Short mmCIF file of C-alpha atoms (C1' of nucleotides) in Angstrom, two decimals:
data_model
loop_
_atom_site.label_atom_id
_atom_site.label_comp_id
_atom_site.label_asym_id
_atom_site.label_seq_id
_atom_site.Cartn_x
_atom_site.Cartn_y
_atom_site.Cartn_z
CA MET A 60 -14.44 29.98 -3.66
CA ASN A 61 -16.71 27.01 -3.64
CA THR A 62 -19.31 25.82 -6.08
CA LEU A 63 -22.13 26.66 -3.78
CA SER A 64 -21.16 30.19 -3.08
CA GLY A 65 -23.48 32.65 -4.64
CA ARG A 66 -25.85 29.99 -5.80
CA ILE A 67 -28.05 29.80 -2.78
CA ARG A 68 -30.72 32.39 -2.45
CA LEU A 69 -32.37 32.94 0.86
CA ASP A 70 -35.74 34.52 1.30
CA PHE A 71 -35.71 36.06 4.72
CA HIS A 72 -39.39 36.87 4.50
CA SER A 73 -40.44 33.37 3.65
CA ALA A 74 -42.27 31.27 6.16
CA GLU A 75 -39.87 28.45 5.37
CA PRO A 76 -37.02 28.31 7.88
CA LEU A 77 -33.60 29.24 6.60
CA TYR A 78 -32.10 25.85 7.33
CA LEU A 79 -34.82 24.20 5.26
CA GLN A 80 -34.27 26.60 2.39
CA ILE A 81 -30.58 25.78 2.41
CA ALA A 82 -31.12 22.06 2.63
CA GLY A 83 -33.72 22.13 -0.10
CA GLN A 84 -31.57 24.06 -2.51
CA ILE A 85 -28.59 21.81 -1.97
CA GLU A 86 -30.84 18.85 -2.52
CA GLN A 87 -31.93 20.33 -5.82
CA MET A 88 -28.38 20.94 -6.93
CA VAL A 89 -27.47 17.37 -6.24
CA ALA A 90 -30.54 16.16 -8.10
CA ARG A 91 -29.64 18.33 -11.07
CA GLY A 92 -26.09 17.14 -11.03
CA ASP A 93 -24.67 20.55 -10.25
CA LEU A 94 -22.98 19.02 -7.26
CA LYS A 95 -21.14 15.84 -7.98
CA VAL A 96 -20.32 12.89 -5.82
CA GLY A 97 -17.37 13.43 -3.56
CA GLU A 98 -17.37 17.16 -4.12
CA GLN A 99 -16.65 19.31 -1.12
CA LEU A 100 -19.21 21.78 0.10
CA PRO A 101 -18.24 25.10 1.62
CA THR A 102 -17.60 25.01 5.34
CA VAL A 103 -20.41 25.96 7.61
CA ARG A 104 -18.66 29.20 8.41
CA GLU A 105 -17.90 30.06 4.81
CA LEU A 106 -21.44 29.56 3.63
CA ALA A 107 -22.83 31.29 6.70
CA THR A 108 -20.69 34.34 6.00
CA GLU A 109 -21.82 34.39 2.39
CA LEU A 110 -25.44 34.25 3.43
CA ARG A 111 -24.93 36.56 6.39
CA ILE A 112 -26.41 34.16 8.88
CA ASN A 113 -25.10 32.22 11.84
CA PHE A 114 -23.03 29.18 10.99
CA ASN A 115 -25.17 27.02 13.24
CA THR A 116 -28.04 27.48 10.84
CA VAL A 117 -25.92 26.12 8.03
CA ALA A 118 -24.77 23.35 10.32
CA ARG A 119 -28.36 22.43 10.95
CA ALA A 120 -29.07 22.22 7.24
CA TYR A 121 -25.99 20.09 6.79
CA ARG A 122 -26.99 17.81 9.62
CA LEU A 123 -30.37 17.31 8.00
CA LEU A 124 -28.78 16.30 4.72
CA ASP A 125 -26.25 14.16 6.55
CA GLU A 126 -28.98 12.20 8.28
CA ALA A 127 -30.62 11.73 4.90
CA ARG A 128 -27.30 10.34 3.69
CA LEU A 129 -27.12 12.94 0.97
CA ILE A 130 -23.93 14.49 2.28
CA SER A 131 -21.25 13.44 4.70
CA THR A 132 -20.16 15.83 7.41
CA GLN A 133 -16.84 15.10 8.98
CA ARG A 134 -15.61 17.04 11.96
CA GLY A 135 -12.28 18.65 11.36
CA ARG A 136 -12.34 17.75 7.68
CA GLY A 137 -15.35 19.25 5.99
CA THR A 138 -18.55 18.16 4.27
CA TYR A 139 -18.80 16.23 1.05
CA ILE A 140 -21.45 14.92 -1.27
CA TRP A 141 -22.22 11.38 -0.25
CA GLU A 142 -20.87 8.66 -2.46
CA GLU A 143 -24.22 7.01 -2.90
CA ALA A 144 -26.76 9.67 -3.71
CA SER A 145 -29.41 7.35 -5.08
CA PRO A 146 -32.47 7.32 -2.83
CA ALA A 147 -33.62 4.00 -4.23
CA MET A 148 -30.45 2.25 -3.18
CA LEU A 149 -30.37 3.77 0.27
CA GLU A 150 -32.63 1.23 1.92
CA GLN A 151 -30.77 -1.65 0.40
CA ILE A 152 -27.46 -0.19 1.40
CA ARG A 153 -28.73 0.43 4.85
CA ASN A 154 -29.85 -3.14 5.31
CA ARG A 155 -26.65 -4.48 3.91
CA ARG A 156 -24.75 -2.40 6.42
CA LEU A 157 -26.79 -3.93 9.20
CA GLU A 158 -25.85 -7.40 8.05
CA GLU A 159 -22.26 -6.37 7.62
CA MET A 160 -22.02 -4.98 11.10
CA ALA A 161 -23.57 -8.07 12.62
CA ARG A 162 -21.17 -10.27 10.69
CA HIS A 163 -18.22 -8.11 11.66
CA TYR A 164 -19.19 -8.09 15.30
CA LEU A 165 -19.45 -11.86 15.40
CA GLU A 166 -16.33 -12.45 13.40
CA GLU A 167 -14.07 -10.21 15.41
CA THR A 168 -15.28 -11.30 18.81
CA THR A 169 -15.11 -14.98 18.05
CA ARG A 170 -11.72 -14.48 16.49
CA LEU A 171 -10.62 -13.17 19.84
CA GLY A 172 -11.63 -16.53 21.23
CA PHE A 173 -14.88 -15.55 22.86
CA THR A 174 -17.72 -18.00 22.82
CA LEU A 175 -21.14 -17.19 21.49
CA PRO A 176 -22.70 -16.90 24.94
CA GLU A 177 -19.95 -14.54 25.98
CA VAL A 178 -20.50 -12.41 22.92
CA ILE A 179 -24.23 -12.22 23.43
CA ARG A 180 -23.76 -11.56 27.08
CA ALA A 181 -21.49 -8.61 26.31
CA LEU A 182 -24.14 -7.17 24.04
CA GLN A 183 -26.84 -7.51 26.66
CA THR A 184 -24.64 -5.83 29.21
CA ARG A 185 -24.02 -2.99 26.85
CA ILE A 186 -27.70 -2.61 26.06
CA GLU A 187 -28.55 -2.31 29.72
CA LYS A 188 -25.78 0.17 30.29
CA THR A 189 -27.02 2.30 27.41
CA ARG A 190 -30.54 2.15 28.77
CA SER A 191 -29.56 3.45 32.16
CA GLU A 192 -27.47 6.18 30.61
CA THR A 193 -30.09 7.54 28.26
CA SER A 194 -33.03 7.36 30.60
CA ALA A 195 -31.51 8.61 33.81
CA PRO A 196 -29.74 11.87 32.90
CA GLU A 197 -31.51 14.98 31.73
CA GLY A 198 -30.96 13.57 28.30
CA SER A 199 -29.34 15.35 25.47
CA ARG A 200 -30.33 13.43 22.42
CA ARG A 201 -29.57 13.80 18.77
CA GLY A 202 -32.40 12.62 16.62
CA GLU A 203 -35.02 15.00 17.86
CA GLU A 204 -37.48 17.26 16.12
CA MET B 21 5.58 -2.55 3.57
CA ASN B 22 4.53 -3.09 7.12
CA THR B 23 2.18 -5.59 8.61
CA LEU B 24 -0.40 -2.99 9.34
CA SER B 25 -0.60 -1.50 5.92
CA GLY B 26 -3.80 -2.30 4.20
CA ARG B 27 -5.30 -3.92 7.23
CA ILE B 28 -6.84 -0.92 8.85
CA ARG B 29 -10.19 0.18 7.56
CA LEU B 30 -11.47 3.62 8.32
CA ASP B 31 -15.10 4.61 8.21
CA PHE B 32 -15.19 8.30 7.50
CA HIS B 33 -18.92 8.39 8.04
CA SER B 34 -18.76 6.89 11.48
CA ALA B 35 -19.33 8.98 14.55
CA GLU B 36 -16.26 7.37 16.06
CA PRO B 37 -13.19 9.58 15.61
CA LEU B 38 -10.55 8.34 13.25
CA TYR B 39 -7.87 8.19 15.92
CA LEU B 40 -10.04 5.94 18.04
CA GLN B 41 -10.80 3.69 15.10
CA ILE B 42 -7.10 3.30 14.46
CA ALA B 43 -6.23 2.68 18.08
CA GLY B 44 -9.03 0.19 18.46
CA GLN B 45 -8.06 -1.80 15.41
CA ILE B 46 -4.44 -1.98 16.45
CA GLU B 47 -5.54 -3.16 19.85
CA GLN B 48 -7.63 -5.75 18.13
CA MET B 49 -4.67 -7.02 16.14
CA VAL B 50 -2.55 -7.28 19.23
CA ALA B 51 -5.28 -9.15 21.05
CA ARG B 52 -5.56 -11.53 18.12
CA GLY B 53 -1.84 -12.02 18.02
CA ASP B 54 -1.46 -10.56 14.56
CA LEU B 55 0.98 -8.08 15.96
CA LYS B 56 3.69 -9.57 18.08
CA VAL B 57 5.81 -8.17 20.84
CA GLY B 58 8.68 -6.07 19.58
CA GLU B 59 7.27 -5.77 16.12
CA GLN B 60 7.60 -2.40 14.47
CA LEU B 61 4.54 -0.48 13.41
CA PRO B 62 4.49 1.71 10.33
CA THR B 63 5.60 5.26 10.88
CA VAL B 64 2.96 7.83 11.49
CA ARG B 65 3.54 9.24 8.04
CA GLU B 66 3.46 5.90 6.30
CA LEU B 67 0.19 4.84 7.85
CA ALA B 68 -1.29 8.28 7.37
CA THR B 69 -0.46 8.20 3.68
CA GLU B 70 -2.02 4.77 3.36
CA LEU B 71 -5.19 5.93 5.01
CA ARG B 72 -5.16 9.31 3.31
CA ILE B 73 -5.34 11.26 6.51
CA ASN B 74 -3.07 13.63 8.35
CA PHE B 75 -0.20 11.99 10.19
CA ASN B 76 -1.13 13.81 13.36
CA THR B 77 -4.24 11.71 13.54
CA VAL B 78 -2.13 8.56 13.47
CA ALA B 79 0.21 10.12 16.00
CA ARG B 80 -2.72 10.70 18.30
CA ALA B 81 -3.76 7.08 18.04
CA TYR B 82 -0.20 6.00 18.75
CA ARG B 83 0.05 8.31 21.72
CA LEU B 84 -3.11 6.79 23.13
CA LEU B 85 -1.72 3.29 22.83
CA ASP B 86 1.61 4.46 24.16
CA GLU B 87 0.00 5.85 27.28
CA ALA B 88 -1.77 2.53 27.70
CA ARG B 89 1.64 0.86 27.52
CA LEU B 90 0.58 -1.21 24.57
CA ILE B 91 3.12 0.25 22.20
CA SER B 92 6.28 2.25 22.60
CA THR B 93 6.73 5.39 20.53
CA GLN B 94 10.27 6.66 20.21
CA ARG B 95 11.03 9.91 18.50
CA GLY B 96 13.51 9.45 15.70
CA ARG B 97 13.27 5.65 15.93
CA GLY B 98 9.75 4.50 15.36
CA THR B 99 6.98 2.75 17.22
CA TYR B 100 7.02 -0.82 18.43
CA ILE B 101 4.75 -3.22 20.21
CA TRP B 102 5.59 -2.90 23.88
CA GLU B 103 8.05 -5.54 24.97
CA GLU B 104 6.65 -6.15 28.37
CA ALA B 105 3.05 -6.63 27.53
CA SER B 106 2.14 -9.24 30.09
CA PRO B 107 -0.35 -12.01 29.41
CA ALA B 108 -2.54 -10.54 32.10
CA MET B 109 -2.55 -7.26 30.28
CA LEU B 110 -3.35 -8.93 27.00
CA GLU B 111 -6.25 -10.61 28.68
CA GLN B 112 -7.42 -7.27 29.95
CA ILE B 113 -7.17 -5.84 26.47
CA ARG B 114 -9.06 -8.77 25.11
CA ASN B 115 -11.92 -8.16 27.48
CA ARG B 116 -11.90 -4.47 26.79
CA ARG B 117 -12.15 -5.24 23.11
CA LEU B 118 -15.20 -7.39 23.70
CA GLU B 119 -16.92 -4.48 25.41
CA GLU B 120 -15.78 -2.09 22.75
CA MET B 121 -17.05 -4.28 19.95
CA ALA B 122 -20.45 -4.53 21.59
CA ARG B 123 -20.61 -0.80 22.16
CA HIS B 124 -19.53 -0.07 18.64
CA TYR B 125 -22.00 -2.50 17.15
CA LEU B 126 -24.87 -0.95 19.04
CA GLU B 127 -23.79 2.60 18.42
CA GLU B 128 -23.39 2.29 14.68
CA THR B 129 -26.57 0.34 14.10
CA THR B 130 -28.72 2.63 16.18
CA ARG B 131 -27.09 5.59 14.54
CA LEU B 132 -28.40 4.27 11.25
CA GLY B 133 -31.82 4.31 12.79
CA PHE B 134 -32.28 0.62 13.43
CA THR B 135 -34.30 -0.37 16.44
CA LEU B 136 -32.98 -2.69 19.11
CA PRO B 137 -35.12 -5.62 17.94
CA GLU B 138 -33.85 -5.16 14.41
CA VAL B 139 -30.29 -5.12 15.61
CA ILE B 140 -30.71 -8.25 17.69
CA ARG B 141 -32.60 -9.92 14.91
CA ALA B 142 -29.75 -9.25 12.50
CA LEU B 143 -27.33 -10.83 14.93
CA GLN B 144 -29.47 -13.93 15.32
CA THR B 145 -29.76 -14.28 11.59
CA ARG B 146 -26.04 -14.03 11.26
CA ILE B 147 -25.47 -16.59 13.98
CA GLU B 148 -27.73 -19.08 12.26
CA LYS B 149 -26.09 -18.47 8.95
CA THR B 150 -22.68 -19.06 10.47
CA ARG B 151 -23.94 -22.25 12.10
CA SER B 152 -25.17 -23.72 8.86
CA GLU B 153 -21.96 -22.78 7.14
CA THR B 154 -19.69 -24.36 9.70
CA SER B 155 -21.70 -27.52 10.16
CA ALA B 156 -22.32 -28.15 6.51
CA PRO B 157 -18.74 -28.49 5.49
CA GLU B 158 -17.97 -26.65 2.40
CA GLY B 159 -14.67 -25.96 3.85
CA SER B 160 -12.25 -25.22 6.45
CA ARG B 161 -13.22 -21.76 7.37
CA ARG B 162 -10.14 -20.20 8.72
CA GLY B 163 -9.26 -16.71 9.64
CA GLU B 164 -9.11 -15.22 6.26
CA GLU B 165 -10.04 -11.79 4.92
"C1'" DA C 203 -51.51 39.11 26.16
"C1'" DG C 204 -49.10 35.13 27.54
"C1'" DA C 205 -47.24 30.62 27.21
"C1'" DA C 206 -45.20 27.17 24.44
"C1'" DA C 207 -42.61 25.83 20.62
"C1'" DA C 208 -39.55 26.55 16.90
"C1'" DA C 209 -35.77 28.89 14.73
"C1'" DT C 210 -31.66 31.29 15.13
"C1'" DA C 211 -27.54 32.89 17.46
"C1'" DA C 212 -23.60 32.74 20.89
"C1'" DT C 213 -20.21 30.20 23.03
"C1'" DA C 214 -17.35 26.50 24.22
"C1'" DC C 215 -15.54 22.21 22.59
"C1'" DA C 216 -13.56 17.87 20.04
"C1'" DT C 217 -11.46 16.31 15.95
"C1'" DT C 218 -8.52 16.84 12.11
"C1'" DG C 219 -4.97 19.26 9.51
"C1'" DA C 220 -0.71 22.31 8.56
"C1'" DT C 221 3.65 23.64 9.98
"C1'" DA C 222 7.64 23.99 12.59
"C1'" DC C 223 10.42 21.52 15.88
"C1'" DA C 224 13.47 17.97 18.43
"C1'" DA C 225 15.59 13.51 18.80
"C1'" DT C 226 17.63 9.70 16.65
"C1'" DA C 227 19.85 7.15 12.89
"C1'" DA C 228 22.70 6.81 8.91
"C1'" DG C 229 26.01 8.14 5.78
"C1'" DA C 230 30.01 11.33 4.21
"C1'" DC C 231 34.35 12.63 4.90
"C1'" DA C 232 38.46 14.31 7.34
"C1'" DT D 300 37.44 7.17 15.00
"C1'" DG D 301 35.07 11.39 15.21
"C1'" DT D 302 32.27 14.91 13.62
"C1'" DC D 303 29.37 16.84 10.39
"C1'" DT D 304 25.36 16.75 7.48
"C1'" DT D 305 21.17 14.87 6.11
"C1'" DA D 306 17.16 12.10 6.40
"C1'" DT D 307 13.69 10.03 9.22
"C1'" DT D 308 11.23 9.62 13.27
"C1'" DG D 309 7.72 11.30 16.73
"C1'" DT D 310 6.13 15.91 19.17
"C1'" DA D 311 4.25 20.46 19.96
"C1'" DT D 312 1.54 24.24 18.65
"C1'" DC D 313 -1.93 26.40 16.40
"C1'" DA D 314 -5.48 26.91 12.76
"C1'" DA D 315 -9.69 25.09 10.60
"C1'" DT D 316 -13.48 22.20 10.76
"C1'" DG D 317 -18.02 20.35 12.44
"C1'" DT D 318 -20.62 19.45 17.14
"C1'" DA D 319 -22.90 20.25 21.51
"C1'" DT D 320 -24.99 23.14 24.73
"C1'" DT D 321 -27.19 27.04 26.05
"C1'" DA D 322 -29.39 31.49 25.37
"C1'" DT D 323 -32.07 34.60 22.67
"C1'" DT D 324 -35.35 35.80 19.30
"C1'" DT D 325 -39.32 34.79 16.55
"C1'" DT D 326 -43.41 32.39 15.60
"C1'" DT D 327 -47.48 29.86 16.86
"C1'" DC D 328 -51.32 28.71 19.56
"C1'" DT D 329 -54.88 29.48 23.05
#
DNA sequence: AGAAAAATAATACATTGATACAATAAGACA
DNA sequence: TGTCTTATTGTATCAATGTATTATTTTTCT
């Protein structure tokens, strides 16, 4: 039995979609401190059974919160409250990650003995490859809506 | 305590599966020469405990590298860096790593919602920063970390 | 009413974890 | 020395988890 169970109330008559109701209520619980950092949420199937809805609807709510960096969904493991729940810090963290990844990319490639031109070249190649992959096929994308 | 312990970093938020992260980082170490031919890797359970994951996930990474003839897994004995890893093969691995690093860099940054210009910009910034650090000699920057 | 879009559900899938198993090594003991 | 037992190693199988794709239902708009 998880913390969430029995604490989410769905209004099936509401104009607000179920997945938004779920996401909103979880958001509130985090804001109130009812859900603490690192805490595990019920699985999509558990919560879906509780609420008598399809687990994909719960998954959609989770994905929304995941993209907002409020929770962390991990395939095969479960979903957890994100370690950094502060909205103010998010942008800073995000930018720091960008710097970190750039630094890491440079460090590791040059440590392998590649020259700067080679490293940049590899990135360009990859960019072009990604372009042709995402434009050509009948694209399934993630960040839609 | 094995060479690997404490040198593999997992990102549980990444879209990249854990077993691929592990395999990739081991490959990286071999390409860098941090892991030498014949050297024993930690057991699947050891490494799994370190990383706080299930040992089957480590086993999967090992199996991947085993199939690629980079390591040799032996039931009841342990896993070792493959004895007959030819220089040509190491070179191949090295190039594969370059591609992988580029792909990973792009994937993770765009997953965080950064645009291509932002990503490239971050890399340029980092390059310049590195330049000024290495030319203005505060020190022998070696391969630490 | 009919078409388009959004929300929800159904199904198949990939990743991770739990558990039991098989092979090898190491030590005990006759 | 030889064999037995035990511990340690990777392997196989299946369950549990979130994800992706597609279909169906519901809502919205004209």
